[in-house]
Coordinates of C-alpha atoms in Angstrom, one line a residue:
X1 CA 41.8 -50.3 -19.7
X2 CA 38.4 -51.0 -19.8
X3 CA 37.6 -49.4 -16.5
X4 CA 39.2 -46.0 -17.2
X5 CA 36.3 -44.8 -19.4
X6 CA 33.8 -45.6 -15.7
X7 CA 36.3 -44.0 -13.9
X8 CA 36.5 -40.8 -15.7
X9 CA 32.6 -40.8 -15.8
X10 CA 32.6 -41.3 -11.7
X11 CA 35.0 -38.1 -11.5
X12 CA 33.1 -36.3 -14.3
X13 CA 29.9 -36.9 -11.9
X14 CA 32.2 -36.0 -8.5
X15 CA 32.8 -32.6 -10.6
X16 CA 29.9 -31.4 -11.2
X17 CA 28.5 -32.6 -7.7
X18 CA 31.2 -30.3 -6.2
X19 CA 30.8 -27.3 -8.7
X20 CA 26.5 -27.6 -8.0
X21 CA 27.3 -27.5 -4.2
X22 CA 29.8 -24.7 -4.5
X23 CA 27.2 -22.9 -6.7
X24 CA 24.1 -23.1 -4.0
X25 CA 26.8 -22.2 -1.1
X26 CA 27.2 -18.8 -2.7
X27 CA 23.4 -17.7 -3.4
X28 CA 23.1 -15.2 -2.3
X29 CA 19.6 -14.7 -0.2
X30 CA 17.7 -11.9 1.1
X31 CA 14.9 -13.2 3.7
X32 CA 12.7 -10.7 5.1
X33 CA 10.0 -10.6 7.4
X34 CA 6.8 -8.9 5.9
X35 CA 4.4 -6.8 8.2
X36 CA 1.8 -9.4 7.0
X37 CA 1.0 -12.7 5.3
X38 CA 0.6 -12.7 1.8
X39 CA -2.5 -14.3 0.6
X40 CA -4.6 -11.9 -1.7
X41 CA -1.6 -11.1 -5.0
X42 CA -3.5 -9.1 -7.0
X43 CA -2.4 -5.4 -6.5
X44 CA -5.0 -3.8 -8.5
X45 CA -8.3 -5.7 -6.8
X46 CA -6.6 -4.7 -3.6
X47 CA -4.8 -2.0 -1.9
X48 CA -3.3 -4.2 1.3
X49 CA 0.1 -2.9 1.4
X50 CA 1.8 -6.8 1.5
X51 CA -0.3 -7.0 -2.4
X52 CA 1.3 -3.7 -2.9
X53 CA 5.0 -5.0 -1.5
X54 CA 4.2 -8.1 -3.7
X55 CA 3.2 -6.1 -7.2
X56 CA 6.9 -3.8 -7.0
X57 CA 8.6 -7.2 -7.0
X58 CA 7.1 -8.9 -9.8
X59 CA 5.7 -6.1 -11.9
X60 CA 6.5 -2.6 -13.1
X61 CA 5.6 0.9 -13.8
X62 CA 5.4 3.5 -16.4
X63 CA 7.0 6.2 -13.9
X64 CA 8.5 6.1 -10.6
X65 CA 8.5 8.7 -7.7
X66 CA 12.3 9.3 -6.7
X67 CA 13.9 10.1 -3.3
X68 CA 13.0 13.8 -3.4
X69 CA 9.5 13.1 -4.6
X70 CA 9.7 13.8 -8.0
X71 CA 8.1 11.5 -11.2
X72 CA 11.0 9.9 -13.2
X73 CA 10.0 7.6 -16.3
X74 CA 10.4 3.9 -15.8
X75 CA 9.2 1.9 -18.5
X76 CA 8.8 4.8 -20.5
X77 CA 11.5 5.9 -22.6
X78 CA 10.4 9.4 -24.0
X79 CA 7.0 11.1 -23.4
X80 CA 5.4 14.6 -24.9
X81 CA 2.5 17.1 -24.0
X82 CA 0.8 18.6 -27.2
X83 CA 0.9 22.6 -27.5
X84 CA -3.1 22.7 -26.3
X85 CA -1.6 20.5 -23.1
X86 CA -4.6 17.3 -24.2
X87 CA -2.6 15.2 -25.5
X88 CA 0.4 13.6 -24.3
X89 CA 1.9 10.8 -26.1
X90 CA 4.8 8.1 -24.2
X91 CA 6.7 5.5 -26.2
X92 CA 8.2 2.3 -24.2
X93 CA 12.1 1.8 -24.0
X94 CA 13.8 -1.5 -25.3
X95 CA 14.2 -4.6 -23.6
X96 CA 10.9 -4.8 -21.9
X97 CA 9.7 -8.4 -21.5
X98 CA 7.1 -10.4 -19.8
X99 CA 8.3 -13.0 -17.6
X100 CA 7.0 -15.5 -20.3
X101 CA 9.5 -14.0 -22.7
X102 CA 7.0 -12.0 -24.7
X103 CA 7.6 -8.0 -25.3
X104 CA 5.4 -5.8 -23.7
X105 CA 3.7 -4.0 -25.9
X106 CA 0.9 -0.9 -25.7
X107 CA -1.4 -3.8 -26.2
X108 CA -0.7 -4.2 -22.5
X109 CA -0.2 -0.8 -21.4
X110 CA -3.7 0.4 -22.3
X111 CA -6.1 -2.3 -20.9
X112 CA -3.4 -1.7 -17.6
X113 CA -3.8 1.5 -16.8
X114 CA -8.3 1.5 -17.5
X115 CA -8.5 -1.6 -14.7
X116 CA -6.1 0.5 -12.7
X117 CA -8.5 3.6 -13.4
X118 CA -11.4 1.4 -12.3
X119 CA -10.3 0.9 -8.4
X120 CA -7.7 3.5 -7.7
X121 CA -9.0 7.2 -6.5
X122 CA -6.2 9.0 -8.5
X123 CA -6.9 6.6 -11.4
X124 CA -10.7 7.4 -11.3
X125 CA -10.3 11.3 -11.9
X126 CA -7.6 10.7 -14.0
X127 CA -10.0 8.2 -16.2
X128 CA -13.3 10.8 -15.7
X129 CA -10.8 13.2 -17.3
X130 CA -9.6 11.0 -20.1
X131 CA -11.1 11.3 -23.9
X132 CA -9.5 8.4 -25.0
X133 CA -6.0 6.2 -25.3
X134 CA -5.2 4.5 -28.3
X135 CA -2.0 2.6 -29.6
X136 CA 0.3 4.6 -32.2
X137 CA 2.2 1.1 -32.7
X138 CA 3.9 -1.5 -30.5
X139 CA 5.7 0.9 -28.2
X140 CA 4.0 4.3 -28.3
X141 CA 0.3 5.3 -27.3
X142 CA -1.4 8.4 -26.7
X143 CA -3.8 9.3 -23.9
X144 CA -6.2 12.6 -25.2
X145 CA -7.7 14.3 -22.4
X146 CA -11.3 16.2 -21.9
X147 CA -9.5 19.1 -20.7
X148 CA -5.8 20.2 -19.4
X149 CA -5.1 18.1 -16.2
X150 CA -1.8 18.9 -14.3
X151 CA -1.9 15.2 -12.3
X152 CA -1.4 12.9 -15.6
X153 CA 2.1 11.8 -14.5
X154 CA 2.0 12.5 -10.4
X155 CA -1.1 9.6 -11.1
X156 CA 0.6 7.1 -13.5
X157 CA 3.4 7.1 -10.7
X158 CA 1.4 6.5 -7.8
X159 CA 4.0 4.7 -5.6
X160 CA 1.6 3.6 -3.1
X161 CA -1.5 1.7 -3.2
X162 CA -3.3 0.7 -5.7
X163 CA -0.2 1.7 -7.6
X164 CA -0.5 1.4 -11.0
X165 CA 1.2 -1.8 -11.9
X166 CA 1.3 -3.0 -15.5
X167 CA 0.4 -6.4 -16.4
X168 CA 0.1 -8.4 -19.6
X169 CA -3.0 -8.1 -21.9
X170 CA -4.7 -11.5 -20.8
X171 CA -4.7 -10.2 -17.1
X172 CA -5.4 -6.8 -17.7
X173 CA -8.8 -7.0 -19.0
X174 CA -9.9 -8.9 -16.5
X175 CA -12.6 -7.2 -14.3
X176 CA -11.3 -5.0 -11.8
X177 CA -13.3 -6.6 -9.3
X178 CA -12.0 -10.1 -10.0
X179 CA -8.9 -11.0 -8.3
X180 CA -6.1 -12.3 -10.6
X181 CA -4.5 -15.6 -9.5
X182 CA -1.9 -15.9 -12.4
X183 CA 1.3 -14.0 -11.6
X184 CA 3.4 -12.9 -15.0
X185 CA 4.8 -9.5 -14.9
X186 CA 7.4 -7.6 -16.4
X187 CA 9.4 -6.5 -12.5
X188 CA 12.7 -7.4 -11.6
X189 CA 12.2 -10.5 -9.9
X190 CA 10.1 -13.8 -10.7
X191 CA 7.3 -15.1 -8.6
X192 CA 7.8 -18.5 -7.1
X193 CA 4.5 -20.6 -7.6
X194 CA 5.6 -23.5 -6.5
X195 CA 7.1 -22.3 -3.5
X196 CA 4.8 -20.2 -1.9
X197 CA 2.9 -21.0 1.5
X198 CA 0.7 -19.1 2.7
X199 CA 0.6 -18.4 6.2
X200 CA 4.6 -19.4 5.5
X201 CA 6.7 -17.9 3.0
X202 CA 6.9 -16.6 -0.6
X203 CA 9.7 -16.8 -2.7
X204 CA 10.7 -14.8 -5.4
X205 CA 14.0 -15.3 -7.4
X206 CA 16.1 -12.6 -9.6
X207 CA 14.6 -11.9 -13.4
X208 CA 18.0 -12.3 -15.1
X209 CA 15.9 -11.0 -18.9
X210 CA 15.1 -7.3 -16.8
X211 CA 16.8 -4.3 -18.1
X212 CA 17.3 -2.0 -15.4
X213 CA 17.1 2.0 -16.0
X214 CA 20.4 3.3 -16.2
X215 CA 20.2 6.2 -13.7
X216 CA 21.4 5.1 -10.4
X217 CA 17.9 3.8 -7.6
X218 CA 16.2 6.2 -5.9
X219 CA 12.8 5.7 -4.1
X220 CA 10.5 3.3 -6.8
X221 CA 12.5 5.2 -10.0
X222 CA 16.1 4.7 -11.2
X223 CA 17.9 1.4 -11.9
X224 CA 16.2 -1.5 -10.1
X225 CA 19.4 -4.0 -10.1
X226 CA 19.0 -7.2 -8.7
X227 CA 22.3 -7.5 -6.1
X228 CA 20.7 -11.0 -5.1
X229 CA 19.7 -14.4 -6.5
X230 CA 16.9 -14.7 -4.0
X231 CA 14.2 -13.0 -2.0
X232 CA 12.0 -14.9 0.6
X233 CA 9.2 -13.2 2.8
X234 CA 9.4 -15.4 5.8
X235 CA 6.1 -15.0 7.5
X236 CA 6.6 -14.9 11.1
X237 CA 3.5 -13.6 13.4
X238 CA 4.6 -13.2 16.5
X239 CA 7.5 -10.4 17.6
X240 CA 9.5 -11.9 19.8
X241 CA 10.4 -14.8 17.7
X242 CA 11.3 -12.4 14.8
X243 CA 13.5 -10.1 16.9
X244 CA 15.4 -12.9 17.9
X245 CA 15.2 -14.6 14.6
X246 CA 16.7 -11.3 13.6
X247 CA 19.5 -11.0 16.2
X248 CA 20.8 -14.8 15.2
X249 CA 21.1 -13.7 11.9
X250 CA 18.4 -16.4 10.8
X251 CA 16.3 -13.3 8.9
X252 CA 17.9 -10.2 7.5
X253 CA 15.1 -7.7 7.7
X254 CA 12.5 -6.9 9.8
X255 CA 9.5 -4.5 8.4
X256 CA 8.1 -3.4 10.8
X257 CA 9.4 -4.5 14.1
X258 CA 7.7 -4.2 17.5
X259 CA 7.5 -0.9 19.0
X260 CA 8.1 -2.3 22.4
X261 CA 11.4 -3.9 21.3
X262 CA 13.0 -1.2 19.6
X263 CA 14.7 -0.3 23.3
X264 CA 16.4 -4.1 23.6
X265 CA 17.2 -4.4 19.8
X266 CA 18.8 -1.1 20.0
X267 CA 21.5 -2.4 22.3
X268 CA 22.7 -4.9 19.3
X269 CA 25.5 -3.4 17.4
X270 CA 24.6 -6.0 14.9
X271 CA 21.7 -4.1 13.9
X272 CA 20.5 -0.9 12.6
X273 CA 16.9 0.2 13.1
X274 CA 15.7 3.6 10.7
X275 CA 13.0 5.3 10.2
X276 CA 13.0 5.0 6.1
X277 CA 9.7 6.6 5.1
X278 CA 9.9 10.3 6.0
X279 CA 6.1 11.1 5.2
X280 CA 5.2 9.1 8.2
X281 CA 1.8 7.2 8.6
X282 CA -1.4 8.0 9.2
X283 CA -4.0 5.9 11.2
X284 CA -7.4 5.1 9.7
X285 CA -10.5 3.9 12.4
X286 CA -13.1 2.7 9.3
X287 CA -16.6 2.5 9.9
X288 CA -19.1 1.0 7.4
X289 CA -21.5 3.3 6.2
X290 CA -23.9 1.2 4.2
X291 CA -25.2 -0.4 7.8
X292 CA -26.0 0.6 11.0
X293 CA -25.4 2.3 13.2
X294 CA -22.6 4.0 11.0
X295 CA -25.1 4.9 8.3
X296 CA -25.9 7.9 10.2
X297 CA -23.6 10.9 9.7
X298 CA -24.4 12.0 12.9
X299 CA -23.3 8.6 14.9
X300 CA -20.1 8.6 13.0
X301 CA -19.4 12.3 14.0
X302 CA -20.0 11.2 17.5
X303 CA -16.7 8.4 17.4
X304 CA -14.9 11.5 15.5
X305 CA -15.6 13.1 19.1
X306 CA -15.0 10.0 21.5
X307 CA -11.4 9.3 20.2
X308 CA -8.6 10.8 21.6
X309 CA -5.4 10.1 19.5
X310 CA -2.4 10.3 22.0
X311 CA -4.8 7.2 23.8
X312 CA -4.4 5.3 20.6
X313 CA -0.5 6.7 19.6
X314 CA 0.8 5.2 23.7
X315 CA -0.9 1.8 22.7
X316 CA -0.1 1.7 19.5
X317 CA 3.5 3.1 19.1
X318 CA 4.3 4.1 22.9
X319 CA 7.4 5.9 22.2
X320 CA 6.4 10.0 21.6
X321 CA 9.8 10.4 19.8
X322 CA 7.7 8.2 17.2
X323 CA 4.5 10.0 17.0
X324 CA 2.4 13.2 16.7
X325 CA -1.1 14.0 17.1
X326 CA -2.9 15.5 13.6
X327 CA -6.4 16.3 13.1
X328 CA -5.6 16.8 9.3
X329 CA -6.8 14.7 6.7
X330 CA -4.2 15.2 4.1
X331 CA -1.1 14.6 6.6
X332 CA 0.3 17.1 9.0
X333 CA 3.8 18.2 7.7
X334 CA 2.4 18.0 4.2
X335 CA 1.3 21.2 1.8
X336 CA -2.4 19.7 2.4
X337 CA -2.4 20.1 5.9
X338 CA -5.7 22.3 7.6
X339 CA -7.7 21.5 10.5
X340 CA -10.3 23.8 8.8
X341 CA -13.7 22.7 10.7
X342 CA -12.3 21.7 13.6
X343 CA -15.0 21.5 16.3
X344 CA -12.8 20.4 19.2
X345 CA -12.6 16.5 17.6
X346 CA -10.2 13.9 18.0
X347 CA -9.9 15.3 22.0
X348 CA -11.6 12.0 23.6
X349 CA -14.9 13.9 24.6
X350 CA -17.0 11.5 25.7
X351 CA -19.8 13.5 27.0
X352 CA -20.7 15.1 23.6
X353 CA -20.6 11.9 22.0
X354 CA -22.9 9.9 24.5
X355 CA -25.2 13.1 23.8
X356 CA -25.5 12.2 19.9
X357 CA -25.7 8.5 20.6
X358 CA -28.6 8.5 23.0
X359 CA -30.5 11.5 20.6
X360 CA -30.3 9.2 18.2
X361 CA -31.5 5.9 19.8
X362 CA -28.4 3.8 19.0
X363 CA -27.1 2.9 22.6
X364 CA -26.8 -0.9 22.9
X365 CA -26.3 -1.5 19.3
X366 CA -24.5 -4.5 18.0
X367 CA -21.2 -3.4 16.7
X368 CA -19.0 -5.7 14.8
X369 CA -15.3 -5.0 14.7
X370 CA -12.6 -7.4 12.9
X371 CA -9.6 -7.2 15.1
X372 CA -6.4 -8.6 12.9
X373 CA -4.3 -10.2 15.6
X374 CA -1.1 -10.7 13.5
X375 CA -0.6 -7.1 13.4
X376 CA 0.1 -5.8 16.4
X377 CA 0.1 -2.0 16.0
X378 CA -3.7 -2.7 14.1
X379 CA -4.6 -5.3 17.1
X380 CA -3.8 -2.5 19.8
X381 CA -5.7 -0.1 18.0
X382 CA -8.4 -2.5 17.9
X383 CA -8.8 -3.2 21.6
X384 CA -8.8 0.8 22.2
X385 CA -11.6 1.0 19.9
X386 CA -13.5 -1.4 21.7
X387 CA -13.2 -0.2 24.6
X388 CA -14.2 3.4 23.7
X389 CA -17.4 1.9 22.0
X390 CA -18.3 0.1 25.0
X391 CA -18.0 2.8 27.3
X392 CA -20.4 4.8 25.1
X393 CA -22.3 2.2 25.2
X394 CA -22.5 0.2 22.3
X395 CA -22.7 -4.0 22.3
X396 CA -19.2 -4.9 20.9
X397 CA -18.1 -8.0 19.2
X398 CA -15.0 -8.6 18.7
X399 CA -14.1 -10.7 15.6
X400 CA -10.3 -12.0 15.5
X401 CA -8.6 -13.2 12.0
X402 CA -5.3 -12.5 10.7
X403 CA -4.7 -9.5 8.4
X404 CA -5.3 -11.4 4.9
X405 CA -8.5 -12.4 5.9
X406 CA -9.6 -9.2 7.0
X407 CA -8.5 -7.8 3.9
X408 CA -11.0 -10.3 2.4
X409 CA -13.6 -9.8 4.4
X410 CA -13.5 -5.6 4.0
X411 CA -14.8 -6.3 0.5
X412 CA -18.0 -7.9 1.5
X413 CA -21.1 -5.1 1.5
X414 CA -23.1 -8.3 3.0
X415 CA -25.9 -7.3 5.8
X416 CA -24.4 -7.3 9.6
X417 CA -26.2 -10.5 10.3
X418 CA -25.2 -12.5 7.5
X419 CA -21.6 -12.0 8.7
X420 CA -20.7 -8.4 7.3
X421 CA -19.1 -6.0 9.8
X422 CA -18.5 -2.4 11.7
X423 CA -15.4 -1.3 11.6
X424 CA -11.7 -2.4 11.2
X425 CA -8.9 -0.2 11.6
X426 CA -5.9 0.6 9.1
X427 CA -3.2 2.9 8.3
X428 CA -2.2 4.7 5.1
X429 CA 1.2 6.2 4.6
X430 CA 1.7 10.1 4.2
X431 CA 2.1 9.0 0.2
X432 CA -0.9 7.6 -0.2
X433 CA -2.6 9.9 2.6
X434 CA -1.2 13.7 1.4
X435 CA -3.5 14.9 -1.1
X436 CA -7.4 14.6 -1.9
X437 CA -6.1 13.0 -5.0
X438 CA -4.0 9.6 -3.7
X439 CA -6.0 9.7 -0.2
X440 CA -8.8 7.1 -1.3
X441 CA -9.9 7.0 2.2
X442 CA -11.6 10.3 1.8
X443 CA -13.2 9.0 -1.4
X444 CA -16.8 9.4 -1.3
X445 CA -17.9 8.0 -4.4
X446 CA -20.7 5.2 -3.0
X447 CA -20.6 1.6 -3.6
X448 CA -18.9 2.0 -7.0
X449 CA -16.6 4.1 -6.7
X450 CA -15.6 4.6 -2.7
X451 CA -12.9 2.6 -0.6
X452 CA -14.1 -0.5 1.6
X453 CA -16.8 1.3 3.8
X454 CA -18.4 3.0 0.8
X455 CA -19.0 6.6 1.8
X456 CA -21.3 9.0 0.1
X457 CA -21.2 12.4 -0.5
X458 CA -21.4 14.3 -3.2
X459 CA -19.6 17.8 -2.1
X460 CA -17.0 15.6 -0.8
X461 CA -16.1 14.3 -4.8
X462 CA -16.8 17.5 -6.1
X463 CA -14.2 19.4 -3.6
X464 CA -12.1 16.7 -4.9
X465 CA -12.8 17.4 -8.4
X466 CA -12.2 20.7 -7.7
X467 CA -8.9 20.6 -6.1
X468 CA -7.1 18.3 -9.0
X469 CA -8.0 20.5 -11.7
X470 CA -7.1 23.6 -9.7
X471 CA -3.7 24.7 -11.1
X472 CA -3.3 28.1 -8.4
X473 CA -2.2 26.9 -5.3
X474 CA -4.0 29.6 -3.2
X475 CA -7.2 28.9 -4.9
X476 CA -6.5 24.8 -4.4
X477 CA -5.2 25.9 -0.1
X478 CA -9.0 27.0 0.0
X479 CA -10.4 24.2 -1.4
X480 CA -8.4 22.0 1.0
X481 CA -10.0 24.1 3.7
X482 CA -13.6 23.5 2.5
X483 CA -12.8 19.9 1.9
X484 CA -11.4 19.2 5.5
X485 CA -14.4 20.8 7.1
X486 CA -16.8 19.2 5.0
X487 CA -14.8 15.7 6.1
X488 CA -15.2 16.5 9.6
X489 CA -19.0 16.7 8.8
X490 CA -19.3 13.1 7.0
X491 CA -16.5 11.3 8.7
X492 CA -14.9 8.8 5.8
X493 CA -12.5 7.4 8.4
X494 CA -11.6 8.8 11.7
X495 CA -8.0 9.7 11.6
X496 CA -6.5 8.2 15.2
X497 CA -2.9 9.6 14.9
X498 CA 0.5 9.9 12.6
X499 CA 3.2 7.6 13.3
X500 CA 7.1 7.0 11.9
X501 CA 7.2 3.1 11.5
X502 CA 11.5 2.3 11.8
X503 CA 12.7 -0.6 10.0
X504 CA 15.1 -3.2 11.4
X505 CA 18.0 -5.0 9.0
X506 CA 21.1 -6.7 10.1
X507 CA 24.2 -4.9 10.1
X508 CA 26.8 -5.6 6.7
X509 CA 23.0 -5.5 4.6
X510 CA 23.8 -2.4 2.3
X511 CA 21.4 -0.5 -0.5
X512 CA 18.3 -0.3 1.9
X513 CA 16.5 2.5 -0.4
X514 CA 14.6 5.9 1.2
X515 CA 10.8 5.4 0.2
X516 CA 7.1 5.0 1.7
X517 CA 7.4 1.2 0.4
X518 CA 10.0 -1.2 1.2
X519 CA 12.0 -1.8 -2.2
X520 CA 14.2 -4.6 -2.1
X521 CA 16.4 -4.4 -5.4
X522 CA 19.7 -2.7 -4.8
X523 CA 20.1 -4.4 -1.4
X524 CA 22.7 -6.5 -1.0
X525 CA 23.7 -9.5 1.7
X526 CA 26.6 -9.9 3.8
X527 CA 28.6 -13.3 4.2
X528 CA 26.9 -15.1 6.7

């Protein structure tokens, strides 16, 4: 008798051995390939789409934009514009928590949304326009503004970068030009610290304390419900070893897959490739205007003239049923779109550009370009780009890294010789790119204000200025035309072409939510 007491134990042990198996065998996973590796996790310091991806997972928003484009609160419960339309005043809904168990509170909110206001375009005018914020109590603030400003809520749901992500008091006041390297937000899934490699994979698990919205997801608003225990971004930088890590059903989503495997994959019937973001993509060739030879409006104009888009939209995305040409800033297909100004750019004239180079002595220059070779559509656009530069004449050096450096490295306002750089090439999607407000590529605000490449011009901001206080749309259609032309004239960014970027999932994976961001609550698994 003696024994039966071990006995019982050693089954005891047996059972909970089995139950802890049969608990792992039914997590349920999500692994996804990201466009790029994650590395830099601070949203707000940057506005690399993969920080961006990383910030809707673990943190949250005051308002979200829905399907159909329109701003639905989030982690506001009720909010209020005064009669005088200066003052509008938004209380918090219940259940919000940290991921430290602490409530969020508008000791938070406020401190969140001025380091947003410090980096972000829409959350600069928005903060040039603001009197002040101040806490009512513990769920409800006011923000007073200067004067009636119809973009309070289209900018505190920004769904694209630098979104306006709320984090928790400690993090939130720090600088906005300090990166910070503590993750605790408030989002619907948990950041793995442990588990994260960079260069490898990141791992995020369900927050079982969130308290989704009630409304059903759409886009970044609704209810973000967690249909998975687990999420891990599998970092994998070559194509062909995702597309067939894909087809064995090793992965269950691709981002951005390969433009010149879309024709094999779409023979598998265990896959579905769609175009989710409707607003498309817009291509961004940056030049660095604090240094030479890019300092000189003139030598910019001159690439504006040498590039010739369909070159870069065959290289880059090949397939024409994926791509348009569009000479407009603000996104052709959008309200914003003009080609007001339009001199005959963006047509590859090469003559007319060699003309301006050699008036204005810079033929032979050194020209650094970082060439991220981990992104394949960026690495392609990178090689045209050289090319074009050397055949006008310039002294090219090419510079590879992967993407996370580069996004690194873009922040440096260093001298050329002391390892800062030309030009590296981007893209922005028609979200971020539609309006002078969101477009922070056609920022001109200087070293303090101004995107990575720190453009100057003071029309330029006050066209902008112009154009989000402007309540008549005819009036603010005129001002877009001004603003366009004036563009053309100082060249922010050269805009090489507009592309649809499909997204590849395996087939049984449901909830895969229309947006300009890949979301990845509401998706659920199959079996494998």
């Amino acid at each position: 008798m003696r024994f039966l007491p071990t006995l019982a134990k050693g089954i005891g042990i047996a059972a909970i051995a089995a139950a802890m198996l049969s608990a792992a065998s039914a997590e349920k996973v999500l692994r996804v390939v990201p466009h790029a590796d994650l590395k830099n996790v601070d949203p707000i310091w940057t506005t690399a789409y993969i920080t961006r991806n990383h910030g809707y997972m673990v943190y949250d928003t005051l308002f979200g934009v829905n399907e159909q484009g329109e701003v639905q609160p989030q982690m506001i419960d009720t909010y209020s514009l005064s009669d005088d339309k200066l003052t509008w005043t938004f209380t918090l809904r219940d259940g919000l928590k940290w991921h430290d168990g602490d409530p969020v509170t508008t000791a938070d909110i406020i401190p969140s949304i001025e380091r947003w206001g410090k980096r972000d375009g829409a959350g600069q005018k928005l903060m040039d326009l603001t009197a002040e914020m101040k806490a009512v109590d513990a769920k409800t603030f006011t923000l007073t503004l200067k004067e009636p400003y119809g973009f309070v809520l289209d900018s505190l749901g920004k769904i694209s970068s630098n979104t306006p992500f709320m984090m928790k008091k400690k993090y939130a006041e720090v600088d906005a030009f300090t990166q910070v390297t503590e993750i605790v937000g408030s989002g619907p899934f948990k950041f793995v610290q442990d588990e994260w490699v960079p260069g490898s994979k990141v791992v995020y698990v369900k927050n079982e304390d969130y308290v989704p919205r009630s409304e059903p997801a759409s886009g970044a608003a609704g209810g973000k419900v967690v249909k998975v225990d687990r999420v891990e971004w599998v970092y994998i930088p070559d194509p062909a070893t995702t597309m067939n890590a894909l087809q064995n059903g090793e992965v269950d989503y691709w981002e951005t897959p390969a433009p010149d495997m879309l024709p094999l994959m779409r023979t598998n019937d265990n896959l579905v490739i769609k175009v989710i973001d409707p607003l498309g993509t817009q291509g961004w060739l940056r030049m660095n205007h604090l240094h030479a030879p890019f300092d000189n409006p003139k030598v910019r104009k001159a690439i504006l003239m040498a590039v010739q888009q369909e070159t870069y939209l065959q290289a880059i995305v090949g397939d024409p049923a994926f791509y348009r040409t569009c000479k407009a800033y603000y996104m052709c297909g959008s309200p914003n779109e003009t080609t007001a100004g339009d001199m005959g750019y963006l047509e590859g004239n090469m003559d007319a550009a060699k003309k301006i180079l050699e008036e204005e002595g810079v033929v032979g220059h050194k020209i650094v370009l970082m060439q991220p070779t981990d992104i394949p559509l960026l690495s392609s656009a990178s090689l045209v780009t050289a090319q074009m530069l050397r055949d006008l004449g310039f002294d090219v050096e090419m510079q590879a890294m992967d993407w996370s450096t580069l996004t690194s490295r873009r922040a440096e306002k260093k001298a050329i010789a002391d390892g800062g750089w030309n030009v590296f090439h981007t893209y922005a999607t028609g979200a971020d790119a539609q309006t002078p407000v969101t477009n922070i590529g056609t920022s001109a605000g200087g070293v303090e204000r101004a995107w990575f490449g720190w453009p100057t011009d003071a029309k330029v901001e006050q066209l902008r200025d112009d154009w989000a206080k402007e309540g008549d749309l005819a009036k603010r259609s005129k001002i877009t035309d001004a603003l366009q032309a004036r563009l053309f004239e100082v060249v922010p960014f050269v805009n090489y072409g507009q592309w649809y970027q499909p997204v590849a999932w395996r087939k049984g994976l449901t909830g895969v939510l229309l947006a300009p961001v890949p979301f990845f609550w509401n998706i659920e698994v199959p079996d494998k």
